[in-house]
CSV table of C-alpha atoms and ligand atoms in Angstrom, one decimal:
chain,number,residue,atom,x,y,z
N,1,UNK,CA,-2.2,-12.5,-20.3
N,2,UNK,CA,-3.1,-9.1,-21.6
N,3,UNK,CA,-5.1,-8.4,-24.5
N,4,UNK,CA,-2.4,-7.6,-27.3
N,5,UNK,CA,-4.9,-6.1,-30.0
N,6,UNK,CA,-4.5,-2.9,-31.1
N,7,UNK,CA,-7.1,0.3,-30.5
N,8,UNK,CA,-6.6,1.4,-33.6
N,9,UNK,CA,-3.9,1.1,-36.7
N,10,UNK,CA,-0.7,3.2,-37.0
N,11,UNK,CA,-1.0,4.7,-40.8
N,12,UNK,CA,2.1,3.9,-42.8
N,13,UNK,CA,5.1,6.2,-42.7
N,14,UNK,CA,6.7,7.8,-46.1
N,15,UNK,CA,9.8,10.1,-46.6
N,16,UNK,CA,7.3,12.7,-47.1
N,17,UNK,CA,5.5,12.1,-43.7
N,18,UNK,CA,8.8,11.2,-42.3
N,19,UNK,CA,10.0,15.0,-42.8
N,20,UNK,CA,7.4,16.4,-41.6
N,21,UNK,CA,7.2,14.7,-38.6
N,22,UNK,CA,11.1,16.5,-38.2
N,23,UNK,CA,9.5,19.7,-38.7
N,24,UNK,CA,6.7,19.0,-36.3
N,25,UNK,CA,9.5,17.9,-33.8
N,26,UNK,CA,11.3,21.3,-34.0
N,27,UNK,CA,8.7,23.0,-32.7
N,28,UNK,CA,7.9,21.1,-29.7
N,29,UNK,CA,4.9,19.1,-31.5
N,30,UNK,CA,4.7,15.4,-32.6
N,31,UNK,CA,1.5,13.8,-34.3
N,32,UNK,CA,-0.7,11.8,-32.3
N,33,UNK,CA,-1.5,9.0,-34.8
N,34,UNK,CA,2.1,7.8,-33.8
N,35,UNK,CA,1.8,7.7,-30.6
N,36,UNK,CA,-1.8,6.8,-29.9
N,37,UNK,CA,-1.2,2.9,-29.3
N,38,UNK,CA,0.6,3.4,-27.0
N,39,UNK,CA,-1.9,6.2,-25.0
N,40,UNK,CA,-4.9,4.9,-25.7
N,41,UNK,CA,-5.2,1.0,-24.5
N,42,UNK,CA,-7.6,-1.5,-24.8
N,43,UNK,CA,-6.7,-3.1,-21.6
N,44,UNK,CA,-3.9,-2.1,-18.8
N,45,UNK,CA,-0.1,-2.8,-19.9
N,46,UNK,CA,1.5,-2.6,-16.1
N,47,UNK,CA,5.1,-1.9,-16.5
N,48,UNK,CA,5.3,-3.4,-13.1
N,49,UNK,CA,5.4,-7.2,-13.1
N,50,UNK,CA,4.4,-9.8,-10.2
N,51,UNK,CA,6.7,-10.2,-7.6
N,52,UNK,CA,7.9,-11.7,-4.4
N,53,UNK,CA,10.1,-10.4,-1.5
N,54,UNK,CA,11.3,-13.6,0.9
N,55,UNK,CA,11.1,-11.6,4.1
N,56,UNK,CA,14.0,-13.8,5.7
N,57,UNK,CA,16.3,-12.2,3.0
N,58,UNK,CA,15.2,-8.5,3.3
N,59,UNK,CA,15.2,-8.9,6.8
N,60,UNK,CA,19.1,-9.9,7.0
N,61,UNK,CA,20.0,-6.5,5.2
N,62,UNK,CA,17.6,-4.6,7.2
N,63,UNK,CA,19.1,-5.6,9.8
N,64,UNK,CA,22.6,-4.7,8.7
N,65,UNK,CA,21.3,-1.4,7.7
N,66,UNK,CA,21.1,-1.4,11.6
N,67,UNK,CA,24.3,-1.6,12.0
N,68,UNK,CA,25.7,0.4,9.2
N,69,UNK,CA,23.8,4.1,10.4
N,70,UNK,CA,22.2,5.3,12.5
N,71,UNK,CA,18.1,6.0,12.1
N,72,UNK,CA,19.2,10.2,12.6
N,73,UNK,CA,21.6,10.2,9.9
N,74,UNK,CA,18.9,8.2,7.8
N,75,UNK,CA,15.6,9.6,8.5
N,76,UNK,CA,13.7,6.8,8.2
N,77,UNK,CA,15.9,3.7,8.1
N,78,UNK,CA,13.9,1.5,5.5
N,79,UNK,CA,15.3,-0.7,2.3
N,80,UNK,CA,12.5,0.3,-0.3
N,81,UNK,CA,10.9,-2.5,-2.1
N,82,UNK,CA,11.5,-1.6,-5.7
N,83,UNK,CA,9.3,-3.7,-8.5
N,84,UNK,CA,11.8,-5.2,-10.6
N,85,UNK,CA,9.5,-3.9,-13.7
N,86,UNK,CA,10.3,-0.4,-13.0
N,87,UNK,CA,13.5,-0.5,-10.8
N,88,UNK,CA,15.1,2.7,-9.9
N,89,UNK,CA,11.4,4.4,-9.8
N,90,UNK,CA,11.7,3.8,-5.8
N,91,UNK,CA,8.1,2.3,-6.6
N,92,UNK,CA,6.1,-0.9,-6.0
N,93,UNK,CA,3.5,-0.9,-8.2
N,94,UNK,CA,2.6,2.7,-10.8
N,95,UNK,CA,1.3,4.6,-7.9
N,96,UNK,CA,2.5,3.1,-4.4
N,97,UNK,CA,5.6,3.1,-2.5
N,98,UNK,CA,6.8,0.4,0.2
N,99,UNK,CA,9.4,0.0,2.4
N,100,UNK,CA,10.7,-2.2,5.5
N,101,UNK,CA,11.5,0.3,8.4
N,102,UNK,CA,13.3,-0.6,11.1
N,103,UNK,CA,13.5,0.7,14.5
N,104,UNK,CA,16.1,-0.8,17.0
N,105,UNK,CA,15.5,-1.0,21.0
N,106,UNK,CA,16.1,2.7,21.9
N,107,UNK,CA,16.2,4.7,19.0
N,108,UNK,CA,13.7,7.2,17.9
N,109,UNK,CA,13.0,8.5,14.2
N,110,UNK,CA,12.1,12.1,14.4
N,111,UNK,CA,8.8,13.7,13.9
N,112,UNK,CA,7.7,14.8,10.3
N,113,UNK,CA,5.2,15.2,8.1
N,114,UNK,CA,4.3,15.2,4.1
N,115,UNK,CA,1.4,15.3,2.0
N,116,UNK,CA,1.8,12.2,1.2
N,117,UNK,CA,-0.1,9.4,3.3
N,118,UNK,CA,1.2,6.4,4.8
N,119,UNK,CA,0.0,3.1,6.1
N,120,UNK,CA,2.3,0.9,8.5
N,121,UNK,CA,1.3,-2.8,9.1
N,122,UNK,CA,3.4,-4.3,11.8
N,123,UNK,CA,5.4,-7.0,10.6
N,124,UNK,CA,7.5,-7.7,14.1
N,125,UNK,CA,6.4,-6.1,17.5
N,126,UNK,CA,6.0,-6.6,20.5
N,127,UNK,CA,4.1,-3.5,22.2
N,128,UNK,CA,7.5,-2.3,22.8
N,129,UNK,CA,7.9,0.2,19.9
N,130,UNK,CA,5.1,3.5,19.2
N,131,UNK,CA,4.0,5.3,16.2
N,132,UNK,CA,3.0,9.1,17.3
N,133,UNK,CA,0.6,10.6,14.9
N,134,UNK,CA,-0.9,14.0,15.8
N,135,UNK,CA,-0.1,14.5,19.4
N,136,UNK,CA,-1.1,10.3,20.4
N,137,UNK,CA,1.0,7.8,20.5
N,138,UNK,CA,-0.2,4.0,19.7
N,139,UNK,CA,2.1,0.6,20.3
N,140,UNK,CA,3.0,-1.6,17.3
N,141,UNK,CA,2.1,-5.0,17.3
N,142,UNK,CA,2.8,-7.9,14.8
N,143,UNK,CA,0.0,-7.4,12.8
N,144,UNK,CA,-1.2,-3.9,13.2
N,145,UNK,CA,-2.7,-2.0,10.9
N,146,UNK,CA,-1.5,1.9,11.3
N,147,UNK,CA,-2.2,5.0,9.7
N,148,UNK,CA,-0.4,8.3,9.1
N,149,UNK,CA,-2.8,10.3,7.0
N,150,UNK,CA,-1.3,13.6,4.8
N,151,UNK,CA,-0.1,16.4,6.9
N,152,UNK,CA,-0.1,14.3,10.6
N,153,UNK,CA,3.1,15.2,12.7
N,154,UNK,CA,4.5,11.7,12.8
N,155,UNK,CA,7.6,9.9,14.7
N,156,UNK,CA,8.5,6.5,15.6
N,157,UNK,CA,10.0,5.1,18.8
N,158,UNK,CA,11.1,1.6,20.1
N,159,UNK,CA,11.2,1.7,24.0
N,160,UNK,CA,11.3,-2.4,23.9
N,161,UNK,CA,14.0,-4.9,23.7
N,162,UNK,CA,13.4,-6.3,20.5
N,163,UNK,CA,13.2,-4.7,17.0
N,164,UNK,CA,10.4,-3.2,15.5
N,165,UNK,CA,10.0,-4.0,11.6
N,166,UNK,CA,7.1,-2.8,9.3
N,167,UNK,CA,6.1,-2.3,6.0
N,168,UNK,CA,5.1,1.3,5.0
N,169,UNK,CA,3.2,1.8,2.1
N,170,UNK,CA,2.9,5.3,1.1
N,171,UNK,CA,0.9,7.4,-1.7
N,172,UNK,CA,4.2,9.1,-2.6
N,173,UNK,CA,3.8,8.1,-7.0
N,174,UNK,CA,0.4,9.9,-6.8
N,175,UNK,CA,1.3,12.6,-4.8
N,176,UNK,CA,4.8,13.3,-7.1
N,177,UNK,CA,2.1,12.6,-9.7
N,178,UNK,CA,0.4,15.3,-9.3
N,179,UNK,CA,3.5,17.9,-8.2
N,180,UNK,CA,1.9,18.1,-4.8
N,181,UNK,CA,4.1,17.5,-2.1
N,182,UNK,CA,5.3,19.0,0.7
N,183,UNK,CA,7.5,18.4,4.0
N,184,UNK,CA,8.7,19.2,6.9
N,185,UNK,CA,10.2,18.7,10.4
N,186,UNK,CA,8.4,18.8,13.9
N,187,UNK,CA,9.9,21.7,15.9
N,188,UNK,CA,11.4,19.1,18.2
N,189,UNK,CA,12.6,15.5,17.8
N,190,UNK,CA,9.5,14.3,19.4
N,191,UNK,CA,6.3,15.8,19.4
N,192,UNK,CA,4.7,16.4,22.6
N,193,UNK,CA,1.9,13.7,23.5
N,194,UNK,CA,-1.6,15.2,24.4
N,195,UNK,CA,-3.6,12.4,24.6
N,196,UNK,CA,-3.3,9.0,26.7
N,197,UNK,CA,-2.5,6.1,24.6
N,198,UNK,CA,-6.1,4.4,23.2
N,199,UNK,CA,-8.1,7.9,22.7
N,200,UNK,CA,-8.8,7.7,19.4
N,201,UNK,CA,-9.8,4.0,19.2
N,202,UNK,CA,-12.0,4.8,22.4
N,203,UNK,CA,-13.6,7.6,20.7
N,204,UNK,CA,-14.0,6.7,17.1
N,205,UNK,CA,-13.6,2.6,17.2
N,206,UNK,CA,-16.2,1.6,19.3
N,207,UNK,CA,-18.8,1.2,17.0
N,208,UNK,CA,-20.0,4.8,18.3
N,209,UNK,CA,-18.8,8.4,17.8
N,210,UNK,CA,-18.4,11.5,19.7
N,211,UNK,CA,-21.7,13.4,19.3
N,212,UNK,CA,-22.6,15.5,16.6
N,213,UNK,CA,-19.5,14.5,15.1
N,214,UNK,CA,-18.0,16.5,11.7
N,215,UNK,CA,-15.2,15.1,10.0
N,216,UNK,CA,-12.4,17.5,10.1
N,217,UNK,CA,-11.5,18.4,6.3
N,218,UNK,CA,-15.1,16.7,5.2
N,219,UNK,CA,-15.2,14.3,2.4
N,220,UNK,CA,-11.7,13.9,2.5
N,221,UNK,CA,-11.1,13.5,5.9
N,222,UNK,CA,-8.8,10.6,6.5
N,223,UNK,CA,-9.9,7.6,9.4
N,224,UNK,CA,-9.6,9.5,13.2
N,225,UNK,CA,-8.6,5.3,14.1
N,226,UNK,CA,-5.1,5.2,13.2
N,227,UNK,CA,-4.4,1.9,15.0
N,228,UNK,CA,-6.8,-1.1,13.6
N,229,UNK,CA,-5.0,-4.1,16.5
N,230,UNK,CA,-4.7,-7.4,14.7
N,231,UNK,CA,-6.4,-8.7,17.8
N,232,UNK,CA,-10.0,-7.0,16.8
N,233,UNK,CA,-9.4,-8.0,13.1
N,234,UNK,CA,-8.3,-11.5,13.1
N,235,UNK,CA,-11.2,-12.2,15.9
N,236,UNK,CA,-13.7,-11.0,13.2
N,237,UNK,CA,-12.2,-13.1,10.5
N,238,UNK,CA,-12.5,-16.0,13.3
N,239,UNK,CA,-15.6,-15.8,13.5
N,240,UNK,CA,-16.7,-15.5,10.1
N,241,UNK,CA,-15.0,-18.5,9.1
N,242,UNK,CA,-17.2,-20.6,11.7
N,243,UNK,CA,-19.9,-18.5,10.3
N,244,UNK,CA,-20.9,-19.5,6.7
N,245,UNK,CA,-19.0,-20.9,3.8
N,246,UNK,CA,-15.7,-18.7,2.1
N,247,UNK,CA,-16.2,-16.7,-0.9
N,248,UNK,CA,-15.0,-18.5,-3.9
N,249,UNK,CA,-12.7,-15.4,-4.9
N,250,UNK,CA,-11.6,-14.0,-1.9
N,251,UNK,CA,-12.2,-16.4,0.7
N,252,UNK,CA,-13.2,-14.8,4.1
N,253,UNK,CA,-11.9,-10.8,3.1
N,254,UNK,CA,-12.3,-7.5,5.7
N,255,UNK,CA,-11.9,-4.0,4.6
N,256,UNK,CA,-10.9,-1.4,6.8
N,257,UNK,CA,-13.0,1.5,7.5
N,258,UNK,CA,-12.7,4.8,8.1
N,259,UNK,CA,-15.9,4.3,10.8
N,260,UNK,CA,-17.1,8.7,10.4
N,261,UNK,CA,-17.4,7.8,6.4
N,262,UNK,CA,-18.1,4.3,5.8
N,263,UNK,CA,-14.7,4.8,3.3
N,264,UNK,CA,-11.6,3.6,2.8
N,265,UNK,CA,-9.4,4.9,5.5
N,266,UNK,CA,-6.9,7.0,3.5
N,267,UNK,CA,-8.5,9.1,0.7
N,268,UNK,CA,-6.4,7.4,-1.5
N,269,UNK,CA,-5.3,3.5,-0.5
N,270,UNK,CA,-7.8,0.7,0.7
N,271,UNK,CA,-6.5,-2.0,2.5
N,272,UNK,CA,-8.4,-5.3,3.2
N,273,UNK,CA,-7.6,-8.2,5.6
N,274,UNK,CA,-8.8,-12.3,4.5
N,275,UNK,CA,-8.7,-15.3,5.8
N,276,UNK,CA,-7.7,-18.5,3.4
N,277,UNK,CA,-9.8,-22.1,5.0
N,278,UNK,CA,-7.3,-24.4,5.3
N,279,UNK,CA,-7.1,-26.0,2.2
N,280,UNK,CA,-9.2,-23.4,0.6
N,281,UNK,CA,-8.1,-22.6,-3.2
N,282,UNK,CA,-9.5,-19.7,-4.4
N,283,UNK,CA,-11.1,-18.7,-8.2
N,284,UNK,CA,-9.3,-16.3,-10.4
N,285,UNK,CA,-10.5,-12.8,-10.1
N,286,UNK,CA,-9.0,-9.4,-11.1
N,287,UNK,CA,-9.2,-6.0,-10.7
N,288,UNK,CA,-7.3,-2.7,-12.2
N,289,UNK,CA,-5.8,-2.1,-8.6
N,290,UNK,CA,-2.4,-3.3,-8.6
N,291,UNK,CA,-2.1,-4.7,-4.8
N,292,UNK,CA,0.5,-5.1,-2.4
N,293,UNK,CA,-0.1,-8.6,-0.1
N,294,UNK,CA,1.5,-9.2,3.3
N,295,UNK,CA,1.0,-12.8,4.6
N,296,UNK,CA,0.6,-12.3,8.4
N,297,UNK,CA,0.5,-16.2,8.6
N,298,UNK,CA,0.3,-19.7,7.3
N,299,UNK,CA,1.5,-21.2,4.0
N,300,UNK,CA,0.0,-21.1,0.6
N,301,UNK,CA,1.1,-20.2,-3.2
N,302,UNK,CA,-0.8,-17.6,-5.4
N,303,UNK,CA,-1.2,-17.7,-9.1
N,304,UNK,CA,-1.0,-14.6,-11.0
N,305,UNK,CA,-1.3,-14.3,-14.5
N,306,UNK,CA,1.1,-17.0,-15.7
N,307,UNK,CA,3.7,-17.1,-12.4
N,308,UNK,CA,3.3,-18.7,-9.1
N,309,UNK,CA,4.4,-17.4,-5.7
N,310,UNK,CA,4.8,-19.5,-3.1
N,311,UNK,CA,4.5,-17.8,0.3
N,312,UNK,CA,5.1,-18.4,4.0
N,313,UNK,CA,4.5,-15.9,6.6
N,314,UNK,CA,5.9,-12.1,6.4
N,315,UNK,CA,6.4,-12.4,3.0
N,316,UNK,CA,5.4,-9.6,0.7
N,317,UNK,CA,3.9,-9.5,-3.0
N,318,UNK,CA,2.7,-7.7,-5.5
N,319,UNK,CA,0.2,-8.2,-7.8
N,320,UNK,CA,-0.1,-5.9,-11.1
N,321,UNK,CA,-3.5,-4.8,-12.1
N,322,UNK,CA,-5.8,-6.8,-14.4
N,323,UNK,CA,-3.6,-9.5,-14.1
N,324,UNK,CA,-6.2,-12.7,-12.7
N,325,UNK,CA,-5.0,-14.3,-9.2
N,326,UNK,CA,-5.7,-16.8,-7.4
N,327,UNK,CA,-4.8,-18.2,-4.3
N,328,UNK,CA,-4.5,-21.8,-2.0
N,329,UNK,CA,-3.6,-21.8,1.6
N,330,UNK,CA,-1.7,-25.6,2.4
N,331,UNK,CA,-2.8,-23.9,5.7
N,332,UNK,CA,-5.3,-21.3,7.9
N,333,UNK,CA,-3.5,-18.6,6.3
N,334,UNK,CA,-4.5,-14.8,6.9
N,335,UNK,CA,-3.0,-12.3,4.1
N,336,UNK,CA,-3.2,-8.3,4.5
N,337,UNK,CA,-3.4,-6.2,1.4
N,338,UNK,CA,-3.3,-2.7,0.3
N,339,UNK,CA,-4.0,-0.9,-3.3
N,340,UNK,CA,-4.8,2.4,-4.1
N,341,UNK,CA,-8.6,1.1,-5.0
N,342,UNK,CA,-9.7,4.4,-2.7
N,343,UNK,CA,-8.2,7.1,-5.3
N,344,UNK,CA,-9.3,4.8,-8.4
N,345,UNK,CA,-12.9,4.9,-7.2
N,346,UNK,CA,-12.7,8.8,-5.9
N,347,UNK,CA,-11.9,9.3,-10.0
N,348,UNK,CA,-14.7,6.9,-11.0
N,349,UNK,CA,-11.6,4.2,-13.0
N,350,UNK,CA,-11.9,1.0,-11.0
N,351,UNK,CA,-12.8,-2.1,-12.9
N,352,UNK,CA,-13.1,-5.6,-11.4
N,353,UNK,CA,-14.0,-9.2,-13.0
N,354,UNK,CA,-14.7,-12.6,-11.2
N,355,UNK,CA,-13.2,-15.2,-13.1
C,1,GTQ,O1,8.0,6.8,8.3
C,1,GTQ,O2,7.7,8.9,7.8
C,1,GTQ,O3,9.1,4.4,4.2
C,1,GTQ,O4,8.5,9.7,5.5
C,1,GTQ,C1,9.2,6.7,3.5
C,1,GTQ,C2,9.0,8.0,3.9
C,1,GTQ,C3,8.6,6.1,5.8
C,1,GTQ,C4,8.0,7.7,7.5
C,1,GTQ,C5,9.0,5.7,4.5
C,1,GTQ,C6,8.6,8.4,5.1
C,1,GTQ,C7,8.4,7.4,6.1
């Protein structure tokens, strides 16, 4: 539960005061002592709350989207996941968007880009569908993690049989926050490939760099990997779990890197990737980044503050910051999540607590 005290208390109220709070209001002042409870806190007071999205169910509707237009008339064809604390905000937690997108065999959803920055992980695919982010295209796989950072020419494509379905999550709160967004269309549908399929992973993901390397737009230069496969990720998880015992708060838990920095790979969301023991059940532990989880597999509940969520794989929820969780896996369970921890750290405000 949040800490309810006070940071300091209001001062009575008199006809007096009352009246010249009126005359304060007509000229587009108030007076802070009012208001300052509700400014200043002593401890976070999310308006978002923790909640679960059964994939099964979204999926259904997704699907019918499919059915009811197409991905041109759309843009993106994606039912946003809307935190029932702040519904209508087109928001998941205070400063992140998410979405389901879906892609059908065939269809292609043109080529944009925004200031805003957006991560896909794959949530269904086969290989058969791409992401295209500045002139290279990379296939989405079930558990993929993909990036499209600020300003990238991005469009998505499914030449397989079967759907494609991911969850965006995408900085749009801060970047409307701030009154800084932009947008606009490729010249043409699709943009143009000019590299072969791999390059980037080849050239930046390797463990080695090209030489003399400079990040493009320096210390905020977003990841040059923009496909992390699950295949590398889940192998490393492996193998630390055969290594040496879990951690009691997050069990076995990955971030991604942006491998020229050592940072997070968007300049303003972190995502991580952990493996649950079998069994495992973790401590309480909390931090002031509200965080959007993806379980990529196995079964398992998750306490947070007072409510429990129990999960199977490809569902999706949120957890509100400074509110403690905890989680069990009844399984080997493997959960992706993703916070804006990289822009609360670039302003010096992130605050964690083991419990
Ligand atoms: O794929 O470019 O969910 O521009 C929302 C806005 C996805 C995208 C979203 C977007 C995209």
């Amino acid at each position: 539960m949040h800490e309810t005290a006070s940071f300091v208390v209001k001062p009575e109220t008199s006809p007096e005061r009352q009246a010249f709070y009126t005359r304060l209001d007509q000229i587009d002042t108030a007076p802070l002592w009012e208001v300052l409870n509700r400014l200043v806190l002593p401890a976070p007071q999310p308006a978002i709350v923790p909640a679960m999205w059964k994939y099964d169910d979204v999926r259904a509707l997704l699907m019918e989207a499919g059915r009811l237009l197409t991905v041109q008339e759309a843009e993106r064809r994606v039912l946003v996941l809307e935190n029932p604390g702040i519904r209508g905000m087109s928001q998941i937690t205070q400063s992140l968007y998410a979405g389901l997108q879906l892609i059908q065999p065939g269809e292609n959803a043109a080529s944009h880009r925004h200031t805003a920055s957006a991560l896909r992980f794959i949530v269904e695919g086969d290989g058969g569908g791409y992401t295209a982010v500045d002139g290279e295209r990379t296939p989405m796989h079930a558990g993929d993690f993909v990036l499209t950072p600020s300003w990238t020419f991005h469009d998505h494509g499914n030449f397989g049989s079967a759907p494609v379905i991911w969850l965006d999550v995408l900085d749009l709160p801060i970047v409307n926050m701030f009154d800084t967004s932009f947008a606009e269309h490729h010249p043409q549908e699709t943009q143009p490939v000019a590299r072969k399929d791999g390059d980037a992973l080849a050239r930046y993901g390797a463990n080695m760099l090209p030489l003399e390397y400079k990040q493009p737009r320096g210390a905020t230069s977003p990841s040059p990997v923009f496909n992390y496969p699950y295949s590398r990720s889940r192998k490393a998880l492996q193998q630390l779990s055969k290594n040496g015992p879990a951690d009691p708060h997050h069990g076995f838990k990955l971030q991604y890197v942006n491998p020229a920095s050592g940072g997070y790979p968007l300049t303003t969301i972190a995502a991580f990737l952990q493996l649950l023991p079998k069994g495992f059940a973790s401590k309480g532990y909390r931090s002031t980044d509200s965080t959007i989880y993806n379980v990529v597999e196995g079964h398992g509940k998750s306490r947070i503050g007072s409510k429990t969520m129990t999960w199977g794989p490809r569902d999706i929820f949120v957890v509100p910051s400074w509110e403690a969780v905890s989680h069990e896996a009844s399984e080997e369970a493997v959960l992706f999540s993703a916070s804006d921890r990289a822009a609360q750290k670039a302003l010096g405000l992130w605050r964690e607590e083991a419990l």
